[in-house]
């Protein structure tokens, strides 16, 4: 008996079917059967399914004698299922890598609940969307197991068949079956949720939910959308026969009305000619099934529900029309207020700009006001030590304020205080450009720290790479860069690149990278303390994996490594730590598996660690593709492995200043098999890797001597002279003071 039965109803999807089936058969967890139901598809789907069945004994094909529709096709597959759990997958969607292994582990930890719900992401025909509306709910559930009566908020989870694993015995015990027609998911989803004693959640994206440009039945206008009424009639007939489920009626009544109002409001579902009739059906449903204790929710949707009690369609339509006008008027008002506010801010800024510069005021920002980190943070910390008479103020976004270090003096963009400090500060330190709305005053000194040594094209060099510069203007960027006075460099390679990529008016300072001072000087105890904070067992070898974003993929995220497999292949005594590129931290990348693996202790997700230097200090080896982190990490003189399985695509789409695979800081893998072998054979830290690292470090850590921040403060803020960096004799402390083998 397999653990999972995966039922795939198939109809007119020959262009998507192979991707769907391949996503199941390619799962790392093997204990499943696929029951593919050919719903008398008129295209080549049946032959494709037979081909898969001939190749893989886990695939069984049911060829139905006639077309019965999605719901009944699922029922046909369900009758043949033998697994402990049943999952449904629509044949134009597909599973994400590692889903079934994650589902199996979560079912085990939850002791076989009735239902397990997991996340999804909408994949539009023009590209992948963002996180689903259910992401926060699923994450909040954590490792809890609950019933809907205990936790009614989970009724808002997406009401479809394919984001759940159902215990087959539970499904059979309650006689759950899908009806014919559209919206067949709703009654089964809600019925199962109220009947389940034990529901668990998995905060992991399991399904790529394809939003097809055409061909989707639910987005084809017509009378078929009236199917929603018999679907909910069946659900409420069931509820009204069960006195023990009286608690669920108000909850599901609100969900039913919300669903119907959603359908009514979509022109791609209910055409204008049918709306009056659709509304009458809604009112009829409302009269028959409204629970006595039902209270409509607050807000516009609640107002619409109240109208169903007494108002005809024309009154409802008129209200919606007025509401639409109010939205438009409100938007106009907000724009007017925004313009007025902008005028007031500009006036204030102009007035402040007429006042003298404050020689004791420095303003700092990092990565578009994302917080206190990077080179600006290192300079600020050293300035508080060596130049305490200079007030340092950070510009940070409102949402980052709660995470600021205690005692941080800050302003938020757009505020009056922001415009004051930007107009009056003598020193402006940033690792990206300041907004173009700000005017650099005579006497202001702009220090640009950059964000590391460049491998990929930057600035004006991106003019030949339209894909990589999509969404921003190189001329405008260079116009803002014209305000730089000083450009900090860690090596001569960076100095030459910045001169070429930013043909502006700055002077290069060979200071080293201030943020790397900690990598050169910090004692081993710091790395051990970070390990303890991250929950890494003492003595483990820490493998830091830090991938970068891709310009050839919309959204920038590409899974190059199966993280669960890599963590398993590293074996006992190793901890895999993952640090995503900051631009991927809030997208779907973590929901595709990283967050779930972290929650289950398979690896450590260190993406949210405020200081990447801490993560580097806690590690023993860096695995990266093309991240600039490698240039900083080289200061630690610890092994680096370059995983370059898509180097050609990356170099062609982004543009690079040199071939990292030919001038690497360590061994290079071009496939996962090679990467796994490097660690299994202990080659990752052999003499050859040490020699490669030494040459790389000599070239790219040239000016990093542990005194970069001091050099900036003394030279720029205090006007003193400091000797040029001397790096030859400087070696940082090891990750930990261990004397035993790391293998």
XYZ file of C-alpha atoms in Angstrom:
743
model
C 0.000 0.000 0.000
C 1.586 3.344 -1.028
C 1.704 6.289 1.327
C 0.128 8.649 -1.222
C -2.406 8.286 -4.014
C -2.148 11.283 -6.334
C -5.237 11.665 -8.504
C -4.794 13.694 -11.687
C -7.958 14.328 -13.761
C -6.970 15.088 -17.349
C -8.847 16.955 -20.069
C -7.469 19.027 -22.979
C -4.119 19.887 -21.390
C -1.656 18.152 -23.700
C 0.640 21.184 -23.686
C 0.973 21.128 -19.901
C 0.521 17.458 -19.039
C 4.142 16.311 -19.227
C 5.274 19.071 -16.887
C 2.546 18.044 -14.446
C 3.373 14.312 -14.423
C 7.129 14.935 -14.433
C 6.754 17.129 -11.331
C 5.252 14.144 -9.496
C 7.579 11.423 -10.777
C 10.598 13.634 -10.097
C 9.817 13.923 -6.388
C 12.538 12.713 -4.032
C 9.924 10.853 -1.961
C 9.122 7.669 -3.922
C 6.252 5.995 -2.050
C 3.256 7.028 -4.124
C 0.973 6.023 -6.956
C -0.360 8.296 -9.686
C -3.917 7.650 -10.832
C -4.322 9.640 -14.030
C -7.946 9.886 -15.156
C -8.347 10.526 -18.877
C -11.729 12.272 -18.924
C -12.252 11.374 -22.572
C -9.829 14.112 -23.596
C -10.136 14.823 -27.359
C -6.439 15.713 -27.786
C -3.285 13.656 -27.251
C -3.534 13.434 -23.459
C -4.559 9.766 -23.404
C -1.539 8.678 -25.444
C 0.796 10.756 -23.291
C -0.556 9.098 -20.144
C -0.183 5.617 -21.628
C 3.419 6.439 -22.457
C 4.115 7.339 -18.824
C 2.315 4.222 -17.553
C 4.491 2.031 -19.794
C 7.646 3.630 -18.361
C 6.772 3.839 -14.663
C 4.759 1.246 -12.762
C 3.629 3.886 -10.272
C 1.420 5.431 -12.971
C -2.017 3.949 -13.615
C -4.340 5.349 -16.269
C -8.134 5.262 -16.248
C -9.672 5.986 -19.654
C -13.284 6.986 -18.956
C -15.881 5.942 -21.556
C -17.355 9.447 -21.663
C -16.543 12.930 -20.437
C -17.870 13.391 -16.898
C -16.199 16.611 -15.763
C -13.561 17.436 -13.191
C -15.465 16.427 -10.068
C -16.601 13.014 -11.225
C -13.198 12.316 -12.764
C -11.713 12.838 -9.311
C -14.296 10.420 -7.893
C -13.308 7.800 -10.462
C -9.678 8.093 -9.408
C -10.621 8.032 -5.741
C -12.390 4.683 -6.191
C -9.086 3.173 -7.399
C -6.872 4.760 -4.731
C -4.907 2.548 -2.349
C -2.767 5.069 -0.495
C -2.966 6.125 3.114
C -3.487 9.691 1.929
C -5.145 11.086 -1.176
C -3.919 14.184 -2.991
C -5.543 15.788 -6.020
C -3.516 17.603 -8.664
C -5.002 19.458 -11.629
C -3.273 18.451 -14.831
C -2.256 21.967 -15.896
C -0.570 22.597 -12.524
C 2.546 20.973 -11.085
C 4.252 20.146 -7.808
C 7.291 21.965 -6.519
C 10.442 19.914 -5.835
C 10.524 18.182 -2.463
C 6.827 18.621 -1.713
C 5.961 14.977 -1.045
C 8.910 14.502 1.302
C 7.814 17.573 3.239
C 4.206 16.347 3.344
C 5.326 12.918 4.571
C 7.440 14.452 7.326
C 4.667 16.816 8.429
C 2.098 14.004 8.509
C 4.445 12.006 10.698
C 5.074 14.881 13.107
C 1.333 15.587 13.276
C 0.575 11.882 13.881
C -1.544 11.402 10.755
C -4.164 14.180 10.855
C -7.396 13.981 8.858
C -6.306 16.839 6.592
C -2.995 18.524 5.842
C -3.156 21.885 4.048
C -0.150 23.314 2.188
C 0.555 26.505 0.269
C 0.590 27.388 -3.432
C 1.750 30.121 -5.759
C -0.111 31.454 -8.776
C 1.900 31.118 -11.961
C 0.451 33.514 -14.522
C 1.141 33.016 -18.187
C 3.421 36.071 -18.052
C 5.286 34.927 -14.920
C 5.045 33.742 -11.323
C 3.027 35.785 -8.863
C 3.739 36.583 -5.245
C 2.873 34.772 -2.012
C -0.685 33.478 -1.642
C -3.256 35.012 0.695
C -2.973 31.862 2.815
C 0.766 32.145 3.502
C 0.458 34.004 6.787
C -2.318 31.712 8.067
C -0.320 28.599 7.275
C 2.802 29.995 8.880
C 0.855 30.995 11.997
C -0.377 27.409 12.451
C 3.167 26.203 12.948
C 3.219 22.662 14.313
C -0.248 22.848 15.856
C -3.020 20.368 15.092
C -6.540 21.781 15.442
C -10.179 21.556 14.434
C -12.067 24.267 12.574
C -14.352 24.784 15.548
C -11.308 25.602 17.687
C -9.664 27.759 15.008
C -12.409 29.164 12.726
C -10.014 31.552 10.986
C -8.764 28.621 8.906
C -12.051 28.570 7.008
C -10.382 31.293 4.913
C -7.845 28.864 3.454
C -8.093 28.500 -0.324
C -11.118 26.241 -1.000
C -9.675 23.905 -3.627
C -8.932 20.196 -3.755
C -5.277 20.342 -4.757
C -3.732 22.118 -1.729
C -4.538 19.317 0.701
C -3.623 15.763 1.632
C -6.686 13.867 2.874
C -6.485 10.740 4.994
C -8.234 8.281 2.677
C -10.065 6.470 5.488
C -11.449 9.846 6.646
C -12.588 10.654 3.118
C -14.316 7.287 2.770
C -15.821 7.263 6.252
C -17.720 10.470 5.534
C -18.660 9.555 1.958
C -17.017 12.648 0.495
C -17.611 12.896 -3.249
C -17.280 15.679 -5.797
C -20.426 16.788 -7.641
C -20.570 17.629 -11.327
C -20.415 21.211 -12.520
C -18.273 24.215 -11.639
C -17.263 25.105 -8.067
C -17.240 21.433 -7.132
C -14.345 22.061 -4.713
C -16.331 24.252 -2.311
C -18.788 21.758 -0.764
C -16.169 19.018 -0.351
C -13.590 21.413 1.094
C -15.963 22.966 3.608
C -17.648 19.680 4.501
C -14.313 17.988 5.146
C -12.991 20.929 7.161
C -15.950 20.977 9.553
C -15.922 17.180 9.922
C -12.187 16.867 10.551
C -11.119 16.446 14.150
C -7.453 17.027 13.348
C -6.188 19.502 10.764
C -2.518 20.374 10.265
C -0.764 22.926 8.084
C 2.475 22.987 6.142
C 3.858 26.445 5.422
C 5.425 25.401 2.152
C 4.506 26.165 -1.462
C 3.547 22.806 -2.920
C 1.692 23.650 -6.120
C 2.402 25.983 -8.992
C -1.188 27.000 -9.765
C -1.234 27.869 -13.447
C -3.285 30.894 -14.499
C -3.854 30.116 -18.154
C -4.318 32.887 -20.672
C -7.257 31.049 -22.162
C -9.056 27.759 -21.750
C -9.821 28.012 -18.025
C -13.508 27.180 -17.530
C -13.836 29.342 -14.426
C -12.780 32.383 -16.469
C -15.190 31.801 -19.337
C -18.361 33.930 -18.954
C -21.687 32.135 -19.129
C -24.584 30.472 -17.326
C -22.324 27.659 -16.083
C -21.348 29.926 -13.204
C -24.856 29.435 -11.831
C -23.532 25.984 -10.811
C -22.334 27.642 -7.625
C -25.887 27.574 -6.244
C -26.595 23.819 -6.355
C -23.092 23.236 -4.991
C -23.819 25.289 -1.882
C -27.390 23.972 -1.683
C -25.926 20.505 -1.293
C -23.532 21.696 1.392
C -26.265 23.393 3.432
C -28.657 20.478 3.041
C -25.968 18.376 4.679
C -25.335 20.944 7.446
C -29.008 21.312 8.270
C -29.334 17.574 8.805
C -26.566 17.642 11.412
C -27.446 19.333 14.701
C -23.900 18.707 15.895
C -22.638 21.031 13.144
C -24.914 23.970 13.980
C -21.808 25.920 15.054
C -20.513 25.814 11.473
C -23.591 27.229 9.704
C -22.944 30.965 10.319
C -19.278 30.473 9.464
C -19.969 28.728 6.152
C -22.949 30.930 5.321
C -20.658 33.962 5.358
C -18.136 32.080 3.196
C -20.848 31.045 0.724
C -22.144 34.605 0.318
C -18.615 35.944 -0.032
C -17.906 33.388 -2.763
C -21.109 34.227 -4.626
C -20.489 37.979 -4.423
C -16.967 37.401 -5.705
C -18.304 35.506 -8.725
C -20.988 38.151 -9.360
C -18.367 40.886 -9.407
C -16.268 39.222 -12.108
C -17.143 40.113 -15.708
C -15.121 37.121 -16.872
C -17.629 34.902 -15.052
C -21.094 36.483 -14.933
C -21.825 38.708 -17.953
C -23.913 41.868 -17.379
C -26.966 40.279 -19.014
C -27.060 37.542 -16.352
C -26.265 39.550 -13.248
C -29.825 40.344 -12.240
C -30.766 36.658 -12.400
C -27.598 35.669 -10.519
C -28.420 38.195 -7.799
C -31.973 36.811 -7.471
C -30.540 33.342 -6.941
C -28.297 34.747 -4.224
C -31.246 36.361 -2.452
C -33.179 33.116 -2.666
C -30.244 31.227 -1.137
C -30.008 33.896 1.555
C -33.686 33.562 2.508
C -33.574 29.785 2.736
C -30.353 29.296 4.650
C -29.610 32.399 6.738
C -28.832 31.225 10.300
C -30.600 33.161 13.054
C -27.309 34.051 14.696
C -25.608 35.212 11.490
C -23.983 38.665 11.639
C -22.468 40.069 8.443
C -18.817 41.084 8.722
C -17.704 44.698 8.856
C -16.648 46.542 5.743
C -17.930 46.738 2.168
C -18.551 43.002 1.843
C -20.732 43.040 4.939
C -22.745 45.918 3.477
C -23.361 43.895 0.325
C -24.557 40.944 2.410
C -27.012 43.152 4.296
C -28.487 44.354 0.994
C -29.411 40.775 0.125
C -31.982 40.819 2.923
C -34.196 43.501 1.366
C -32.781 45.204 -1.712
C -33.416 44.262 -5.340
C -30.612 44.042 -7.853
C -30.984 47.656 -9.039
C -30.401 48.952 -5.512
C -27.402 46.673 -5.130
C -25.995 47.773 -8.491
C -26.551 51.416 -7.628
C -24.704 51.015 -4.332
C -21.804 49.298 -6.037
C -21.754 52.076 -8.612
C -21.616 54.727 -5.868
C -18.906 52.775 -4.073
C -16.902 52.640 -7.289
C -17.235 56.402 -7.687
C -16.145 56.884 -4.093
C -13.079 54.771 -4.712
C -12.212 56.897 -7.710
C -12.910 60.100 -5.805
C -10.932 58.823 -2.842
C -8.001 57.982 -5.066
C -8.156 61.472 -6.535
C -8.266 62.983 -3.083
C -5.280 60.953 -1.992
C -3.393 62.082 -5.041
C -4.292 65.682 -4.259
C -3.204 65.270 -0.661
C -0.047 63.571 -1.869
C 0.717 66.490 -4.167
C -0.056 68.992 -1.431
C 2.130 67.070 0.980
C 4.919 66.961 -1.577
C 4.672 70.725 -2.008
C 4.850 71.249 1.750
C 7.827 68.893 2.024
C 9.612 70.588 -0.861
C 8.991 73.994 0.696
C 10.355 72.814 4.033
C 13.371 71.192 2.375
C 14.093 74.357 0.399
C 13.898 76.454 3.569
C 16.226 74.110 5.451
C 18.642 74.149 2.519
C 19.143 77.878 3.013
C 20.477 77.304 6.503
C 24.174 76.553 7.053
C 25.364 72.966 6.887
C 25.863 71.318 10.241
C 29.523 70.207 10.434
C 28.570 67.827 13.255
C 25.843 65.940 11.384
C 26.279 62.783 9.305
C 23.407 60.870 7.732
C 23.602 57.168 6.892
C 21.560 54.753 4.791
C 21.989 51.190 3.555
C 20.250 49.269 0.770
C 17.352 51.643 0.125
C 16.813 52.448 3.814
C 16.474 48.766 4.795
C 18.192 49.070 8.193
C 21.534 49.440 9.942
C 24.000 47.163 8.201
C 26.827 46.915 5.693
C 29.625 49.410 5.204
C 27.612 52.427 6.418
C 26.919 50.636 9.716
C 30.598 49.844 10.208
C 31.568 53.471 9.511
C 28.867 54.763 11.858
C 30.004 52.453 14.663
C 33.603 53.594 14.303
C 32.511 57.260 14.118
C 30.714 56.920 17.459
C 34.030 55.719 18.889
C 36.469 58.131 17.240
C 34.268 61.132 16.443
C 31.498 61.182 19.081
C 30.937 64.901 18.485
C 29.442 64.073 15.068
C 25.803 63.069 15.331
C 24.942 60.094 13.151
C 21.353 59.772 11.902
C 20.009 56.814 9.936
C 17.359 56.958 7.226
C 15.227 53.825 7.575
C 11.841 52.724 6.269
C 8.954 52.717 8.736
C 8.619 48.930 8.680
C 12.230 48.440 9.814
C 12.083 50.733 12.857
C 11.253 47.976 15.363
C 14.357 45.997 14.374
C 16.842 48.849 14.814
C 19.614 48.499 17.401
C 18.777 50.199 20.717
C 19.673 53.865 20.787
C 19.666 54.345 17.003
C 18.973 57.927 15.978
C 16.787 57.710 12.864
C 14.359 59.460 10.531
C 11.907 57.940 8.053
C 11.783 58.914 4.349
C 9.407 61.743 3.532
C 9.108 63.052 7.082
C 9.928 66.624 8.064
C 12.873 65.346 10.110
C 14.153 63.481 7.057
C 14.148 66.610 4.915
C 15.838 68.526 7.716
C 18.788 66.178 8.114
C 19.174 65.701 4.353
C 19.344 69.468 3.884
C 21.687 70.167 6.815
C 24.053 67.160 7.007
C 27.664 67.716 5.999
C 28.360 63.995 5.523
C 26.108 61.580 3.602
C 27.112 57.903 3.638
C 25.252 55.331 1.549
C 25.846 52.046 -0.277
C 23.252 52.888 -2.941
C 22.191 56.188 -4.466
C 20.200 58.818 -2.629
C 16.849 59.720 -4.258
C 16.977 62.038 -7.230
C 14.667 64.507 -5.478
C 17.494 65.512 -3.143
C 19.864 68.270 -4.168
C 23.502 68.056 -3.169
C 24.536 71.303 -1.547
C 27.985 72.886 -1.886
C 30.094 71.621 0.988
C 28.211 68.355 1.443
C 30.406 65.268 1.204
C 28.819 62.155 -0.268
C 30.603 58.892 0.539
C 29.580 55.921 -1.573
C 30.573 52.557 -0.143
C 29.101 50.223 -2.817
C 27.881 46.738 -1.857
C 30.942 44.636 -2.508
C 33.426 43.739 -5.198
C 31.755 43.512 -8.635
C 31.655 40.305 -10.626
C 28.534 41.163 -12.611
C 28.095 44.244 -14.792
C 27.134 47.460 -13.054
C 26.198 51.018 -13.998
C 26.872 52.104 -17.563
C 28.065 48.624 -18.512
C 24.444 47.465 -18.234
C 23.548 49.473 -21.350
C 24.406 46.378 -23.390
C 22.241 44.145 -21.158
C 18.611 45.294 -21.498
C 17.242 42.382 -19.499
C 19.490 43.032 -16.516
C 18.626 46.731 -16.399
C 14.885 46.193 -16.815
C 12.977 48.609 -14.618
C 15.553 51.335 -14.122
C 17.250 54.032 -16.167
C 21.016 53.999 -16.467
C 21.203 57.732 -17.337
C 19.174 58.628 -14.239
C 21.326 56.351 -12.118
C 24.492 58.025 -13.383
C 22.959 61.448 -12.789
C 22.479 60.506 -9.133
C 26.014 59.068 -9.013
C 27.351 62.452 -10.125
C 26.820 63.525 -6.514
C 29.436 61.090 -5.187
C 32.580 62.680 -3.814
C 34.330 59.569 -2.557
C 34.107 55.960 -3.721
C 35.484 53.328 -1.348
C 37.366 50.397 -2.867
C 38.715 47.141 -1.439
C 40.964 46.271 -4.384
C 42.277 47.616 -7.653
C 39.813 45.497 -9.625
C 36.917 47.397 -8.019
C 38.646 50.726 -8.565
C 38.961 50.092 -12.292
C 35.397 48.779 -12.610
C 33.830 51.726 -10.782
C 35.768 54.166 -12.949
C 34.379 52.459 -16.030
C 30.846 51.675 -14.835
C 30.259 55.097 -13.251
C 31.831 57.788 -15.455
C 31.190 60.480 -12.854
C 33.183 62.953 -10.738
C 34.227 61.008 -7.635
C 37.617 60.213 -6.134
C 38.484 56.624 -5.258
C 39.644 55.917 -1.710
C 41.693 52.770 -1.183
C 40.288 52.171 2.259
C 39.157 48.543 2.116
C 35.569 47.541 2.886
C 34.559 48.723 6.386
C 32.061 45.899 6.852
C 34.918 43.412 6.391
C 36.872 44.728 9.379
C 34.972 42.313 11.579
C 35.973 39.401 9.330
C 39.629 40.284 9.766
C 39.664 41.169 13.454
C 36.808 39.317 15.223
C 38.010 36.570 17.587
C 36.848 32.976 17.227
C 34.522 33.328 20.246
C 32.210 35.499 18.155
C 31.648 32.748 15.599
C 30.879 30.287 18.366
C 28.373 32.701 19.915
C 26.583 33.110 16.593
C 26.441 29.336 16.160
C 24.845 28.986 19.567
C 22.278 31.673 18.750
C 21.382 29.909 15.494
C 21.001 26.595 17.302
C 23.912 24.891 15.544
C 25.318 21.933 17.504
C 28.787 22.498 18.906
C 31.476 20.896 16.768
C 29.400 20.688 13.583
C 30.924 21.699 10.281
C 28.834 24.647 9.049
C 28.274 24.865 5.285
C 26.983 28.285 4.261
C 25.029 28.290 0.987
C 24.492 31.796 -0.426
C 22.943 31.868 -3.919
C 22.419 35.076 -5.856
C 19.488 36.191 -8.022
C 19.215 35.535 -11.758
C 18.402 38.156 -14.361
C 17.263 35.545 -16.856
C 14.299 34.523 -14.667
C 11.351 36.742 -13.838
C 11.453 37.395 -10.115
C 15.134 36.469 -9.912
C 14.724 33.168 -8.043
C 16.020 29.890 -9.464
C 16.360 26.698 -7.432
C 19.786 25.337 -8.412
C 20.098 22.857 -5.530
C 17.668 20.504 -3.804
C 18.373 21.800 -0.312
C 16.913 18.805 1.517
C 19.049 16.441 -0.539
C 22.179 18.534 -0.031
C 21.625 18.659 3.739
C 21.144 14.880 3.803
C 24.184 14.228 1.607
C 26.397 16.352 3.853
C 25.631 13.829 6.570
C 25.885 13.798 10.340
C 28.132 16.371 11.929
C 27.282 19.004 9.310
C 24.799 21.889 9.378
C 23.608 23.545 6.184
C 22.967 27.278 6.610
C 21.187 29.120 3.776
C 21.358 32.841 3.162
C 19.185 34.080 0.279
C 19.942 37.242 -1.655
C 18.174 40.165 0.103
C 15.983 40.846 -2.942
C 14.520 37.328 -2.659
C 13.822 37.423 1.068
C 10.189 38.575 0.797
C 9.138 36.718 -2.359
C 8.145 33.106 -2.890
C 11.659 31.642 -2.628
C 11.374 30.720 1.043
C 7.880 29.305 0.690
C 9.095 26.878 -1.963
C 10.803 24.814 0.714
C 13.355 26.812 2.660
C 11.021 27.955 5.446
C 9.619 24.443 5.879
C 13.081 22.831 6.005
C 14.154 25.386 8.585
C 11.061 24.710 10.709
C 11.786 20.977 10.632
C 15.437 21.430 11.566
C 16.775 20.101 8.257
C 18.792 23.291 7.792
C 19.099 26.823 9.154
C 17.562 29.711 7.223
C 19.751 32.716 8.065
C 18.227 35.065 5.485
C 16.795 37.338 8.182
C 20.011 37.651 10.145
C 20.648 41.418 10.145
C 24.402 41.117 9.702
C 25.673 38.709 7.075
C 29.137 39.052 8.585
C 27.883 37.141 11.638
C 26.711 34.294 9.424
C 30.048 34.166 7.639
C 31.957 34.097 10.915
C 29.838 31.174 12.091
C 30.588 29.062 9.013
C 33.441 26.800 7.944
C 32.950 26.869 4.187
C 31.002 28.957 1.675
C 29.109 27.449 -1.237
C 27.886 30.074 -3.655
C 27.274 30.592 -7.313
C 28.104 34.163 -8.279
C 27.337 36.142 -5.123
C 29.658 39.029 -4.272
C 29.739 37.513 -0.799
C 32.664 35.380 -1.957
C 34.954 38.410 -2.123
C 34.193 39.286 1.491
C 34.362 35.673 2.651
C 37.862 35.331 1.228
C 39.044 37.538 4.102
C 38.352 34.632 6.446
C 40.745 32.390 4.523
C 38.229 29.532 4.715
C 37.277 27.240 1.824
C 34.970 28.487 -0.920
C 33.176 26.289 -3.462
C 31.670 27.813 -6.607
C 28.587 26.005 -7.897
C 28.393 27.184 -11.503
C 25.906 24.868 -13.205
C 24.335 27.767 -15.164
C 27.387 29.970 -15.661
C 26.782 30.416 -19.386
C 23.219 31.649 -18.914
C 24.177 33.908 -16.031
C 27.144 35.479 -17.836
C 25.161 36.022 -21.028
C 22.146 37.594 -19.335
C 23.888 39.769 -16.759
C 27.383 40.339 -18.139
C 30.504 39.692 -16.053
C 33.917 41.301 -15.653
C 35.826 38.030 -15.543
C 35.235 34.291 -15.665
C 34.824 33.163 -12.071
C 35.042 29.521 -13.116
C 38.547 30.127 -14.505
C 39.735 32.402 -11.682
C 37.855 30.798 -8.803
C 38.604 31.058 -5.063
C 38.302 27.280 -4.731
C 36.914 24.243 -6.483
C 34.147 24.645 -9.064
C 31.209 22.261 -9.490
C 29.100 22.259 -12.641
C 26.468 19.784 -11.491
C 24.954 18.699 -8.212
C 26.768 15.384 -8.514
C 30.107 17.200 -8.624
C 29.129 19.385 -5.668
C 28.148 16.392 -3.549
C 31.397 14.619 -4.483
C 33.512 17.595 -3.392
C 32.114 17.253 0.117
C 31.895 13.466 0.255
C 35.560 13.167 -0.767
C 36.739 16.035 1.462
C 38.168 17.707 -1.650
C 36.481 21.003 -0.767
C 39.338 21.827 1.616
C 42.363 20.197 0.004
C 45.684 21.848 -0.821
C 44.547 22.843 -4.294
C 41.578 24.754 -2.880
C 43.905 26.515 -0.417
C 46.183 27.589 -3.263
C 43.284 28.925 -5.328
C 41.949 30.789 -2.316
C 45.317 32.383 -1.568
C 45.620 33.793 -5.083
C 42.026 35.040 -4.986
C 42.504 36.618 -1.586
C 45.684 38.373 -2.661
C 43.842 39.927 -5.593
C 40.503 40.854 -4.072
C 41.236 41.448 -0.368
C 44.099 43.766 -1.233
C 43.119 46.728 0.979
C 41.167 44.896 3.688
C 43.394 45.127 6.768
C 40.798 45.418 9.532
C 41.082 49.221 9.720
C 38.873 50.309 6.822
C 36.192 51.972 8.949
C 38.823 53.779 11.001
C 40.489 54.919 7.789
C 37.205 56.420 6.501
C 36.400 58.164 9.787
C 39.857 59.630 10.250
C 40.283 60.651 6.620
C 36.790 61.960 5.856
C 35.206 63.014 9.156
C 38.321 64.080 11.098
C 40.572 65.219 8.244
C 43.525 63.158 9.479
C 46.041 61.106 7.557
C 46.380 57.339 7.816
C 48.940 55.026 6.211
C 47.899 52.915 3.229
C 46.520 49.439 3.993
C 49.088 46.769 4.787
C 47.519 43.320 4.430
C 50.286 40.815 3.811
C 50.719 39.683 7.426
C 47.074 39.843 8.483
C 45.289 36.518 8.985
C 41.858 36.276 10.650
C 40.928 33.854 13.399
C 39.419 30.479 12.452
C 35.702 29.789 12.783
C 36.157 27.984 16.084
C 39.096 26.895 18.163
C 38.676 23.238 17.221
C 41.648 20.976 16.749
C 39.770 17.878 15.606
C 38.845 17.056 12.029
C 35.956 18.946 10.398
C 34.885 15.977 8.344
